mmCIF file of N, CA, C and O in Angstrom:
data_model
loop_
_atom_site.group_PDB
_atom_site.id
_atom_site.type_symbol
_atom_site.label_atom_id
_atom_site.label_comp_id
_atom_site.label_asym_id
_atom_site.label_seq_id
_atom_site.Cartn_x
_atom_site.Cartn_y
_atom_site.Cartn_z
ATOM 1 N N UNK A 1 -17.660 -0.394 7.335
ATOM 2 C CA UNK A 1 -16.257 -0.755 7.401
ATOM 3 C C UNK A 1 -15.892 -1.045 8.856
ATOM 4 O O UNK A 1 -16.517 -0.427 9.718
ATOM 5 N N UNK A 2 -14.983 -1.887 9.213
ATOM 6 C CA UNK A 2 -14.621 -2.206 10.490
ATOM 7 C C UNK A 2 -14.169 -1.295 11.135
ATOM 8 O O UNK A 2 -13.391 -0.522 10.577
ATOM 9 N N UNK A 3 -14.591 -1.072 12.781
ATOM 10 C CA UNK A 3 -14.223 -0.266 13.753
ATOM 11 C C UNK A 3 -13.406 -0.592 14.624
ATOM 12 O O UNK A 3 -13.291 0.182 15.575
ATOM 13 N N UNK A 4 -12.782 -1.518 14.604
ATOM 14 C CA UNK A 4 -11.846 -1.775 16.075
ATOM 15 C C UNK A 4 -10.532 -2.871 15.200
ATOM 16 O O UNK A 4 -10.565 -3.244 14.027
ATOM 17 N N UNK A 5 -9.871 -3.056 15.852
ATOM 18 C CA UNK A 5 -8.371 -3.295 15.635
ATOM 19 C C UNK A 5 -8.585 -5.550 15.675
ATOM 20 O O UNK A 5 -7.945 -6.507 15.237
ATOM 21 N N UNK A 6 -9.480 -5.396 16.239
ATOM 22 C CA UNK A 6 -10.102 -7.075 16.469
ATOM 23 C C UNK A 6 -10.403 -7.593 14.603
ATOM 24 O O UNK A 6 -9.907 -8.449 13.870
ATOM 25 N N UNK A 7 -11.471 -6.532 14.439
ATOM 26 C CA UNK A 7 -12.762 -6.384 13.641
ATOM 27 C C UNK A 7 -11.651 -6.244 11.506
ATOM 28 O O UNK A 7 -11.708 -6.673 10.353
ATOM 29 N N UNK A 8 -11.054 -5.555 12.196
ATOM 30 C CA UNK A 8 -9.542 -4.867 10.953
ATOM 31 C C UNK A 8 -8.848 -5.785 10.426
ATOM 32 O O UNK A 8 -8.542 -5.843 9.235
ATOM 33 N N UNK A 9 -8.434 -6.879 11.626
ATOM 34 C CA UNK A 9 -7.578 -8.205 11.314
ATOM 35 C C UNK A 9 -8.619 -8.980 11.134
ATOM 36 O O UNK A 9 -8.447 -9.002 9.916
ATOM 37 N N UNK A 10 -9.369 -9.510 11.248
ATOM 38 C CA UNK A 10 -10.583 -10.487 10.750
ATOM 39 C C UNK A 10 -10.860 -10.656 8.739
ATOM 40 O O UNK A 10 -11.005 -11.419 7.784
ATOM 41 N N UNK A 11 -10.773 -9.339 9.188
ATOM 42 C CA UNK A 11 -11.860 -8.850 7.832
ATOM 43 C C UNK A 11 -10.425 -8.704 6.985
ATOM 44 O O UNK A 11 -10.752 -8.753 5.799
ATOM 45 N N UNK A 12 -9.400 -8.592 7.057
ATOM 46 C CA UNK A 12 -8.159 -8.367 5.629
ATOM 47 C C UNK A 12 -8.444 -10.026 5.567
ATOM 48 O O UNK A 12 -8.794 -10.484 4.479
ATOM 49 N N UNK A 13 -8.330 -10.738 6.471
ATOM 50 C CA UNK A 13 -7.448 -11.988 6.417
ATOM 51 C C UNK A 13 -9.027 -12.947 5.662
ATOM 52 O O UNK A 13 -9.058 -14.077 5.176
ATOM 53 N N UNK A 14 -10.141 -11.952 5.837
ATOM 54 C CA UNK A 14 -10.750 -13.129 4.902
ATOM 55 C C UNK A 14 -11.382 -12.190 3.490
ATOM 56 O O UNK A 14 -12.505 -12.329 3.005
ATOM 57 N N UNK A 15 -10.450 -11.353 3.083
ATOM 58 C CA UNK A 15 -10.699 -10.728 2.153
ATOM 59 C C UNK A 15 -9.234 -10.266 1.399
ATOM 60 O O UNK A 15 -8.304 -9.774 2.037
ATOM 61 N N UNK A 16 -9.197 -10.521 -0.113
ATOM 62 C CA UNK A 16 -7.964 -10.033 -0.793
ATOM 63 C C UNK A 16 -7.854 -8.137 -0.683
ATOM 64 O O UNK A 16 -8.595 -7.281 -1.167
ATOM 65 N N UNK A 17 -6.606 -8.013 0.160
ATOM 66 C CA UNK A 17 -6.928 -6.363 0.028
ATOM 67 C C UNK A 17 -5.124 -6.072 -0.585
ATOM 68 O O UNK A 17 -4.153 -6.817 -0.714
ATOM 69 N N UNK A 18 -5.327 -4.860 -0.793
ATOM 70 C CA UNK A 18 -3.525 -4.558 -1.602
ATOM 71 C C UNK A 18 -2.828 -3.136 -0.234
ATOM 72 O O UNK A 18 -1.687 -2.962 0.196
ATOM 73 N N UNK A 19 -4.066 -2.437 0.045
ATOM 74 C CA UNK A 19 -3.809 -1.377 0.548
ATOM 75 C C UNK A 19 -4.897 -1.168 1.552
ATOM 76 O O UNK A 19 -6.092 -1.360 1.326
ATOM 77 N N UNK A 20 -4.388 -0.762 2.668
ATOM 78 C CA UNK A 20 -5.110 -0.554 3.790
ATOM 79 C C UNK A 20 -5.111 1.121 4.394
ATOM 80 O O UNK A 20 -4.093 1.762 4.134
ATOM 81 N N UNK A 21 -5.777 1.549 4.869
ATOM 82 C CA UNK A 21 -5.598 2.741 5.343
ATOM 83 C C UNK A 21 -6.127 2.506 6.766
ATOM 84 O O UNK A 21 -7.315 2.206 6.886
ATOM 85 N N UNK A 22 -5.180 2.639 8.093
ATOM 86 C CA UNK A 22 -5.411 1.758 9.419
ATOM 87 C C UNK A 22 -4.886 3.393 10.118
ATOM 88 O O UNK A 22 -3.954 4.155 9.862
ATOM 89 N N UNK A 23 -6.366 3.419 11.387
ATOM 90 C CA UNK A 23 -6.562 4.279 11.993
ATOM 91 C C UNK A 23 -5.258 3.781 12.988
ATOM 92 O O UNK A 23 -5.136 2.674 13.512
ATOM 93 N N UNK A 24 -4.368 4.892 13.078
ATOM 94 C CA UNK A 24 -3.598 4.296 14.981
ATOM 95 C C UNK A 24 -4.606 3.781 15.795
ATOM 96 O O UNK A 24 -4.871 2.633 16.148
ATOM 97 N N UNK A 25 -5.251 5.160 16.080
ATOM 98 C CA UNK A 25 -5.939 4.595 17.771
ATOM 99 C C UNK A 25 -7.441 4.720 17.505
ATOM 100 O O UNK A 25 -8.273 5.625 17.442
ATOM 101 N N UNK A 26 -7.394 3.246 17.366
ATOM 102 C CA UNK A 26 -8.579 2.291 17.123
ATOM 103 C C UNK A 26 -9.043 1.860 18.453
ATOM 104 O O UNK A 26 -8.148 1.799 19.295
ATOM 105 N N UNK A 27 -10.489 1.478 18.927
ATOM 106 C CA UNK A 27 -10.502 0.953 19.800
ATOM 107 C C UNK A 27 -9.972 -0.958 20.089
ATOM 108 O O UNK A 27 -9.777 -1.831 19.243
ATOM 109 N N UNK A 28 -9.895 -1.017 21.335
ATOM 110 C CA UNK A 28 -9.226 -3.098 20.853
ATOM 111 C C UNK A 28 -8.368 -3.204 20.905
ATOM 112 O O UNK A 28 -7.871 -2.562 21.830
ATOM 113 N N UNK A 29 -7.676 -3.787 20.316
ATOM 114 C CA UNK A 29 -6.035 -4.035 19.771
ATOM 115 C C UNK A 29 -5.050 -3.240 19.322
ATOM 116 O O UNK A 29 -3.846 -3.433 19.494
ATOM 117 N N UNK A 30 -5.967 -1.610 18.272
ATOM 118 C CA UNK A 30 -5.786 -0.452 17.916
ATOM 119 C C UNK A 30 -4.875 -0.617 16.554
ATOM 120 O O UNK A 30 -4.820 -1.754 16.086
ATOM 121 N N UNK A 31 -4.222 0.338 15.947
ATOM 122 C CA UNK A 31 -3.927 0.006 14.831
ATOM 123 C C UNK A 31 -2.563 -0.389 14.595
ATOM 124 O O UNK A 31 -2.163 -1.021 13.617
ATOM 125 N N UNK A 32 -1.836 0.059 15.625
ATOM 126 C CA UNK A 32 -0.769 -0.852 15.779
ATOM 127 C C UNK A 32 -0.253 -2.237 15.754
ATOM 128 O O UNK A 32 0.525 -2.796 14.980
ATOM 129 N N UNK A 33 -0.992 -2.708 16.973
ATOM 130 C CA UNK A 33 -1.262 -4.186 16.635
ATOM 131 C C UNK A 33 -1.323 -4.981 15.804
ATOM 132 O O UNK A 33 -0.691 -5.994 15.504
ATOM 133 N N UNK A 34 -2.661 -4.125 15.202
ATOM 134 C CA UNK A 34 -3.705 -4.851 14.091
ATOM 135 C C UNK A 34 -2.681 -4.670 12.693
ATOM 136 O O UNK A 34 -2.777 -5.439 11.736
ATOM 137 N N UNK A 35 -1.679 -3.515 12.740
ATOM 138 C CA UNK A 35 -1.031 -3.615 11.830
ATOM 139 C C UNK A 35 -0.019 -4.880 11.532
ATOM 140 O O UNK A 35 0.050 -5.490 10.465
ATOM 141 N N UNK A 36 0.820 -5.155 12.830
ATOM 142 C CA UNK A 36 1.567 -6.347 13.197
ATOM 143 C C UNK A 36 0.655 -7.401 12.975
ATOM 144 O O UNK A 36 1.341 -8.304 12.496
ATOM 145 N N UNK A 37 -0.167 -7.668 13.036
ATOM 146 C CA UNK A 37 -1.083 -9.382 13.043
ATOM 147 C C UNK A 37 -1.067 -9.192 11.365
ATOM 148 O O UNK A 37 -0.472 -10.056 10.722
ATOM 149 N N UNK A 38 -1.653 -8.177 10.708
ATOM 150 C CA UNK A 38 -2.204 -8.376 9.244
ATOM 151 C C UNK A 38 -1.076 -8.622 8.230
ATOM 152 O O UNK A 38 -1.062 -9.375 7.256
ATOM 153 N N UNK A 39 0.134 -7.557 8.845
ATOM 154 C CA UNK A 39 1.577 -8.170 7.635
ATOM 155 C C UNK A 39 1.910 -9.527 8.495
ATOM 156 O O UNK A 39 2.102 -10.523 7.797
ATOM 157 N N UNK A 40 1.994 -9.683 9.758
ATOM 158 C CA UNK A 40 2.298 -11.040 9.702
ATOM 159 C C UNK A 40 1.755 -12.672 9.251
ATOM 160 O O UNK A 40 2.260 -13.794 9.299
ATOM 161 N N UNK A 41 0.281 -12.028 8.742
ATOM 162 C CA UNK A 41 -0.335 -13.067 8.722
ATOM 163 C C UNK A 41 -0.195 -12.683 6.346
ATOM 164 O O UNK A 41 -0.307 -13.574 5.503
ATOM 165 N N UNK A 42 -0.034 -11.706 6.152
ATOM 166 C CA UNK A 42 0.390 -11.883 4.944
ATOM 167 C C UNK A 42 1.221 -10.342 4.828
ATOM 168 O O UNK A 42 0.657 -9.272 5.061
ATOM 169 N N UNK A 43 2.321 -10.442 4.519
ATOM 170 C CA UNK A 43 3.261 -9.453 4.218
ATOM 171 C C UNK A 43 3.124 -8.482 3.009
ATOM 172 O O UNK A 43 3.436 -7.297 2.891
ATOM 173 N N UNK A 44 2.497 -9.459 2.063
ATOM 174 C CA UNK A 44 2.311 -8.079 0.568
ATOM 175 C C UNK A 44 1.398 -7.007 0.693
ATOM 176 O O UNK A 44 1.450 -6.071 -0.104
ATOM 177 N N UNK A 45 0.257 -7.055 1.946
ATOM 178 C CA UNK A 45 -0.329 -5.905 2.642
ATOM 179 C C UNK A 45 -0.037 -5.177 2.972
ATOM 180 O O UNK A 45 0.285 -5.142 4.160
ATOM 181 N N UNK A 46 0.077 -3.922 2.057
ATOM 182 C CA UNK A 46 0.746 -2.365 2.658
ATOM 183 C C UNK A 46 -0.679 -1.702 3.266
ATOM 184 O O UNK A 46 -1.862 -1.646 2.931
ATOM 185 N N UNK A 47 0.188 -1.228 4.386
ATOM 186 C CA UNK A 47 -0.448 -0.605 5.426
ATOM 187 C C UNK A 47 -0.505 0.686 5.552
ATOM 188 O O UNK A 47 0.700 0.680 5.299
ATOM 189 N N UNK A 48 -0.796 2.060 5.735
ATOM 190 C CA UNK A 48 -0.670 3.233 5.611
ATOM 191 C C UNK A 48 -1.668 3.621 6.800
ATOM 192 O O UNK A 48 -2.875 3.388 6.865
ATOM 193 N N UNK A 49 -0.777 4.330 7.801
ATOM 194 C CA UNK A 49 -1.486 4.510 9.033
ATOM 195 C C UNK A 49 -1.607 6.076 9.257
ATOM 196 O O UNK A 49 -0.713 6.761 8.760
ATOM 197 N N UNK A 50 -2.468 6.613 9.846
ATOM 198 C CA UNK A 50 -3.612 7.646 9.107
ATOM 199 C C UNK A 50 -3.082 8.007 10.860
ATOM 200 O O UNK A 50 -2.931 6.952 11.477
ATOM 201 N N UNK A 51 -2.828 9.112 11.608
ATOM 202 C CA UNK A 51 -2.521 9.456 12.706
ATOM 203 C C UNK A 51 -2.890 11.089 13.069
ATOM 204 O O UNK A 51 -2.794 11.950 12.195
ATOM 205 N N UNK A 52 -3.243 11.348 14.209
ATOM 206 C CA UNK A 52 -3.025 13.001 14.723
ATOM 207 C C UNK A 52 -1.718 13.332 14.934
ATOM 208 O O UNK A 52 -1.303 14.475 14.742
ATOM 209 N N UNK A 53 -0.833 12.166 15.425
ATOM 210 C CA UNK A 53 0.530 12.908 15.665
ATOM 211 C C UNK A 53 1.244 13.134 14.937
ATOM 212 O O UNK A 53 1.058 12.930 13.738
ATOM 213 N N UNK A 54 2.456 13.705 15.506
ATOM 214 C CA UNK A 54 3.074 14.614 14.464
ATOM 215 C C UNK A 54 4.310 13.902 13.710
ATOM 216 O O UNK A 54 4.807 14.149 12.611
ATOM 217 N N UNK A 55 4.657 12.863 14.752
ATOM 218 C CA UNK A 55 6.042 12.307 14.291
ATOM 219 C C UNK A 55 5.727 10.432 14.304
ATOM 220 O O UNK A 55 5.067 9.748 15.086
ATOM 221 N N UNK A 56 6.436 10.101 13.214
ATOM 222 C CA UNK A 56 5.584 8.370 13.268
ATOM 223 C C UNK A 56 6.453 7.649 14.527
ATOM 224 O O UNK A 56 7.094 8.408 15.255
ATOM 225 N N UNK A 57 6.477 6.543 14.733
ATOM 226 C CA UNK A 57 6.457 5.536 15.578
ATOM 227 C C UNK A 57 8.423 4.771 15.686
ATOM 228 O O UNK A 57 8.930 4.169 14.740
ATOM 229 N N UNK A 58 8.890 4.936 16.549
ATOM 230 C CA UNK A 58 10.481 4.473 16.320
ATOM 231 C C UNK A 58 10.394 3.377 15.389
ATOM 232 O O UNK A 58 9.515 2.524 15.515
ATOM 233 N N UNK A 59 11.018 3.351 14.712
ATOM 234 C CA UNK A 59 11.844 1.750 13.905
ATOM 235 C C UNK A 59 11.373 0.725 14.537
ATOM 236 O O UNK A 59 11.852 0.634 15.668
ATOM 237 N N UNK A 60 10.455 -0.274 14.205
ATOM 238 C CA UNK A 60 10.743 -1.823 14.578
ATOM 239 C C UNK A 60 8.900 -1.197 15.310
ATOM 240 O O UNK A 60 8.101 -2.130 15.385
ATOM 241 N N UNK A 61 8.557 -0.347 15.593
ATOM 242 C CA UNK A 61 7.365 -0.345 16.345
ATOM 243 C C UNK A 61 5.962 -0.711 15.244
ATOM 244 O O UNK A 61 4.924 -1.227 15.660
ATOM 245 N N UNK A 62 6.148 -0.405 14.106
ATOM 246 C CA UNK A 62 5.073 -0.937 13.299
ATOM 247 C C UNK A 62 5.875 -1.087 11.834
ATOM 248 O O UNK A 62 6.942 -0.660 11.395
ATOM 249 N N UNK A 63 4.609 -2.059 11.230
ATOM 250 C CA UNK A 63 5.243 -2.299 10.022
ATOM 251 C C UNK A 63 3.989 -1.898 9.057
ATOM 252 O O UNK A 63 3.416 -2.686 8.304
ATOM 253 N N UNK A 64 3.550 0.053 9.300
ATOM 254 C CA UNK A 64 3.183 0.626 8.391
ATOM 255 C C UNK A 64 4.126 0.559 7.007
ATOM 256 O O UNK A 64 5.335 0.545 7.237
ATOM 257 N N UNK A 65 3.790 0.522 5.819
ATOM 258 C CA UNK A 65 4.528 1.273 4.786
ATOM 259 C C UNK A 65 4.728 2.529 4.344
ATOM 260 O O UNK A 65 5.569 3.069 3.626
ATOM 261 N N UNK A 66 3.335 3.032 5.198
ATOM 262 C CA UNK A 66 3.086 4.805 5.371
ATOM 263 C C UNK A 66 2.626 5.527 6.387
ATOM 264 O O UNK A 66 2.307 4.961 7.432
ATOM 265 N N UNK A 67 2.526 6.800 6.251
ATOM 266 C CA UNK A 67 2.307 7.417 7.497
ATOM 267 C C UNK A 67 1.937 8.849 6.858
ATOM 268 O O UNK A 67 2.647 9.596 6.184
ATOM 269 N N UNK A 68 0.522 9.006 7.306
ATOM 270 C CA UNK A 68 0.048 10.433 6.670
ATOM 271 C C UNK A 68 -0.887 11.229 7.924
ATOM 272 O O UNK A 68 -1.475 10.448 8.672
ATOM 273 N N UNK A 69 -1.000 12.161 8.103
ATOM 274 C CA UNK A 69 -1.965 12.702 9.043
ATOM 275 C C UNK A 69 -3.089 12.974 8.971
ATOM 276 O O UNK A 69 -3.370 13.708 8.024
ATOM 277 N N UNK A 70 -4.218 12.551 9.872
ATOM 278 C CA UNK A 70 -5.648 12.682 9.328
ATOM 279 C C UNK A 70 -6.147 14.114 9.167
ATOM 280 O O UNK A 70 -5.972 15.018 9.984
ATOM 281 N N UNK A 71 -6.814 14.202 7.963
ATOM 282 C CA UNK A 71 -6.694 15.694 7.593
ATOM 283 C C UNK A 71 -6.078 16.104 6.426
ATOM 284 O O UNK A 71 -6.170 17.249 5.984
ATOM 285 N N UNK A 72 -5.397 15.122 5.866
ATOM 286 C CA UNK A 72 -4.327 15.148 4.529
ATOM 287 C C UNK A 72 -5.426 15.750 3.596
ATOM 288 O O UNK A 72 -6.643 15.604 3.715
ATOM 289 N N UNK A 73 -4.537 16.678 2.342
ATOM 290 C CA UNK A 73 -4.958 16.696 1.262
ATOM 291 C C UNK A 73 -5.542 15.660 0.579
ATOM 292 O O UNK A 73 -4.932 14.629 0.863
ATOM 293 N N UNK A 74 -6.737 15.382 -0.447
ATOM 294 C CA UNK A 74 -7.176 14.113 -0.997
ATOM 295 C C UNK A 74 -6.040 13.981 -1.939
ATOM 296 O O UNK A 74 -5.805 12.787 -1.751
ATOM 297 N N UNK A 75 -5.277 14.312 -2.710
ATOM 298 C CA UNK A 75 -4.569 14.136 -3.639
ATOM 299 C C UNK A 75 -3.223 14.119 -2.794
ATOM 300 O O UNK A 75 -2.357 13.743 -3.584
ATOM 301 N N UNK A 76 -2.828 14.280 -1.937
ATOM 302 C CA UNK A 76 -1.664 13.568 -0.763
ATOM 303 C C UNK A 76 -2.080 11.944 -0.378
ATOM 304 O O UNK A 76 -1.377 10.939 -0.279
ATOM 305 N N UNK A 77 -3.361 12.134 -0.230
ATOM 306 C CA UNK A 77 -4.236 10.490 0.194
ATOM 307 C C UNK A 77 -3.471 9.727 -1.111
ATOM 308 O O UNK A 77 -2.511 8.958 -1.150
ATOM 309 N N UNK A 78 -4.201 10.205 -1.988
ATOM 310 C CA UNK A 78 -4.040 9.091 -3.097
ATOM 311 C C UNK A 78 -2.400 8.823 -3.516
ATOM 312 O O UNK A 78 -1.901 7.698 -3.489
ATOM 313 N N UNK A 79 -1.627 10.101 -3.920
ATOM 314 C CA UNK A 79 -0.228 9.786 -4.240
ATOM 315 C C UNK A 79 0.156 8.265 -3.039
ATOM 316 O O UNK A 79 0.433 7.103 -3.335
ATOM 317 N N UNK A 80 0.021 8.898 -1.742
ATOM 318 C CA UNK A 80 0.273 7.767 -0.707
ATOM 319 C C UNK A 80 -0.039 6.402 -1.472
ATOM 320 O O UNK A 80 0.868 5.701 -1.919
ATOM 321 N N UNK A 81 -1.345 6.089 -1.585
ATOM 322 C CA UNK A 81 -1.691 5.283 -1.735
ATOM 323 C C UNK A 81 -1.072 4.201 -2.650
ATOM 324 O O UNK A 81 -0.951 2.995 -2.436
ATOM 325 N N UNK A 82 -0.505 5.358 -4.332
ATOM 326 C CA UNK A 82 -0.059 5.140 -5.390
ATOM 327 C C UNK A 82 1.568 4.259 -4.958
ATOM 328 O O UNK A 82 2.031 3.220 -5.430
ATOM 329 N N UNK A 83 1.988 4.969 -4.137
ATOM 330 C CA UNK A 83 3.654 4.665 -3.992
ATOM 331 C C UNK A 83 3.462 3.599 -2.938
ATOM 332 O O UNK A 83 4.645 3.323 -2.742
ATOM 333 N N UNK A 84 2.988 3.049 -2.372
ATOM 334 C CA UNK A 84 2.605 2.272 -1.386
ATOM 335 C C UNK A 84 2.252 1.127 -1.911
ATOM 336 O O UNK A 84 3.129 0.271 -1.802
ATOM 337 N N UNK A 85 1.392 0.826 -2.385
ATOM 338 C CA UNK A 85 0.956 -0.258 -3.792
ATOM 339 C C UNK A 85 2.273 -0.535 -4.209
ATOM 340 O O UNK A 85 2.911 -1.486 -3.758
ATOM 341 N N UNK A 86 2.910 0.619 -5.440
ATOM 342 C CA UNK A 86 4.426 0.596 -5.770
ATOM 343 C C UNK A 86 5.474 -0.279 -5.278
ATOM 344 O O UNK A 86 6.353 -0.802 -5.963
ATOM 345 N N UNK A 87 5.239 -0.430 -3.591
ATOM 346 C CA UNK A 87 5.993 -0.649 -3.158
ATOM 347 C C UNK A 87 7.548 -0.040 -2.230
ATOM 348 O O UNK A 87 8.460 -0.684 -1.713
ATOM 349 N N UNK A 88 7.303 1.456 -2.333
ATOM 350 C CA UNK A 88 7.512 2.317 -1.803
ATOM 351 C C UNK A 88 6.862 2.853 -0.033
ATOM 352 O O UNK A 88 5.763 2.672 0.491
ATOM 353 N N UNK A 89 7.839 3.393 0.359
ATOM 354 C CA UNK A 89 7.245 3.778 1.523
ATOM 355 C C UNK A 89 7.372 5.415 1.079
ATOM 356 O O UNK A 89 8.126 6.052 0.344
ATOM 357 N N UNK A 90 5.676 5.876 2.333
ATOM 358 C CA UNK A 90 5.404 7.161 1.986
ATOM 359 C C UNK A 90 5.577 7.794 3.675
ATOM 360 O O UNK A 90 5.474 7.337 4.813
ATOM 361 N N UNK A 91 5.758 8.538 3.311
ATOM 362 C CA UNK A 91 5.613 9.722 4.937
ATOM 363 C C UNK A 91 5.576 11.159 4.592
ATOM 364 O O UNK A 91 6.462 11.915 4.194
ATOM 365 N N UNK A 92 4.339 11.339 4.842
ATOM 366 C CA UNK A 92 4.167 12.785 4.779
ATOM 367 C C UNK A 92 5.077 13.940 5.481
ATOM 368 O O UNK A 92 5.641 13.887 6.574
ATOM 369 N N UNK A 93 5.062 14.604 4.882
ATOM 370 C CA UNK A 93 6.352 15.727 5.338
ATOM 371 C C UNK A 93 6.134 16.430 6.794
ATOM 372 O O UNK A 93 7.047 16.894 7.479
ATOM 373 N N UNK A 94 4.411 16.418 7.220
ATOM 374 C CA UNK A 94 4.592 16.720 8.640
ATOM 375 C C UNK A 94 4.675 15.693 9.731
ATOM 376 O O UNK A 94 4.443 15.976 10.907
ATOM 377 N N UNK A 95 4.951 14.704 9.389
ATOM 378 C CA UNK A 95 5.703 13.705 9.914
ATOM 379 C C UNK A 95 6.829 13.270 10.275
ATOM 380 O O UNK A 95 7.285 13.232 11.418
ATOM 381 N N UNK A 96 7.541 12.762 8.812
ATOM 382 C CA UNK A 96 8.612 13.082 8.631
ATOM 383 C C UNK A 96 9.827 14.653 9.003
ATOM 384 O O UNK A 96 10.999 14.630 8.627
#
């Protein structure tokens, strides 16, 4: 699977994906970025960004649909995943 934030945007844009699970700090561009290039280059790509920190990113700084901490429960992973697809935004509660 791709390692860097270059490598992340390459590979959605020549592959149909629904749901992404995007490291923040990626090496490259990192996952921020790479988040901004991939909805801009197609928007129905929900993004769910996987982080150590504790609190997500101000308004307008990414266009995750989610935000969970690495380390999550597997069955926190997946609900995410579920409502995200949905069309819903998710944020885990030690985040949020």
């Amino acid at each position: 699977m791709p390692c860097c934030g270059e490598v992340v945007v390459k590979w959605c844009c020549a592959h149909s994906v629904d749901v992404i699970l995007m490291d923040m700090n990626m090496p490259g561009i990192g996952g921020l970025e790479a988040t901004r290039k991939i909805v801009r280059f197609n928007p129905d790509i929900k993004i769910i960004m996987l982080t150590i920190h504790t609190k997500k990113p101000a308004t307008g700084e990414s266009d995750a649909a989610g935000y969970l901490s690495k380390g999550v429960a597997p069955q926190e992973m997946v609900n995410a995943i579920r409502s995200v697809h949905a069309g819903q935004r998710y944020i885990v509660s030690d985040i949020a």
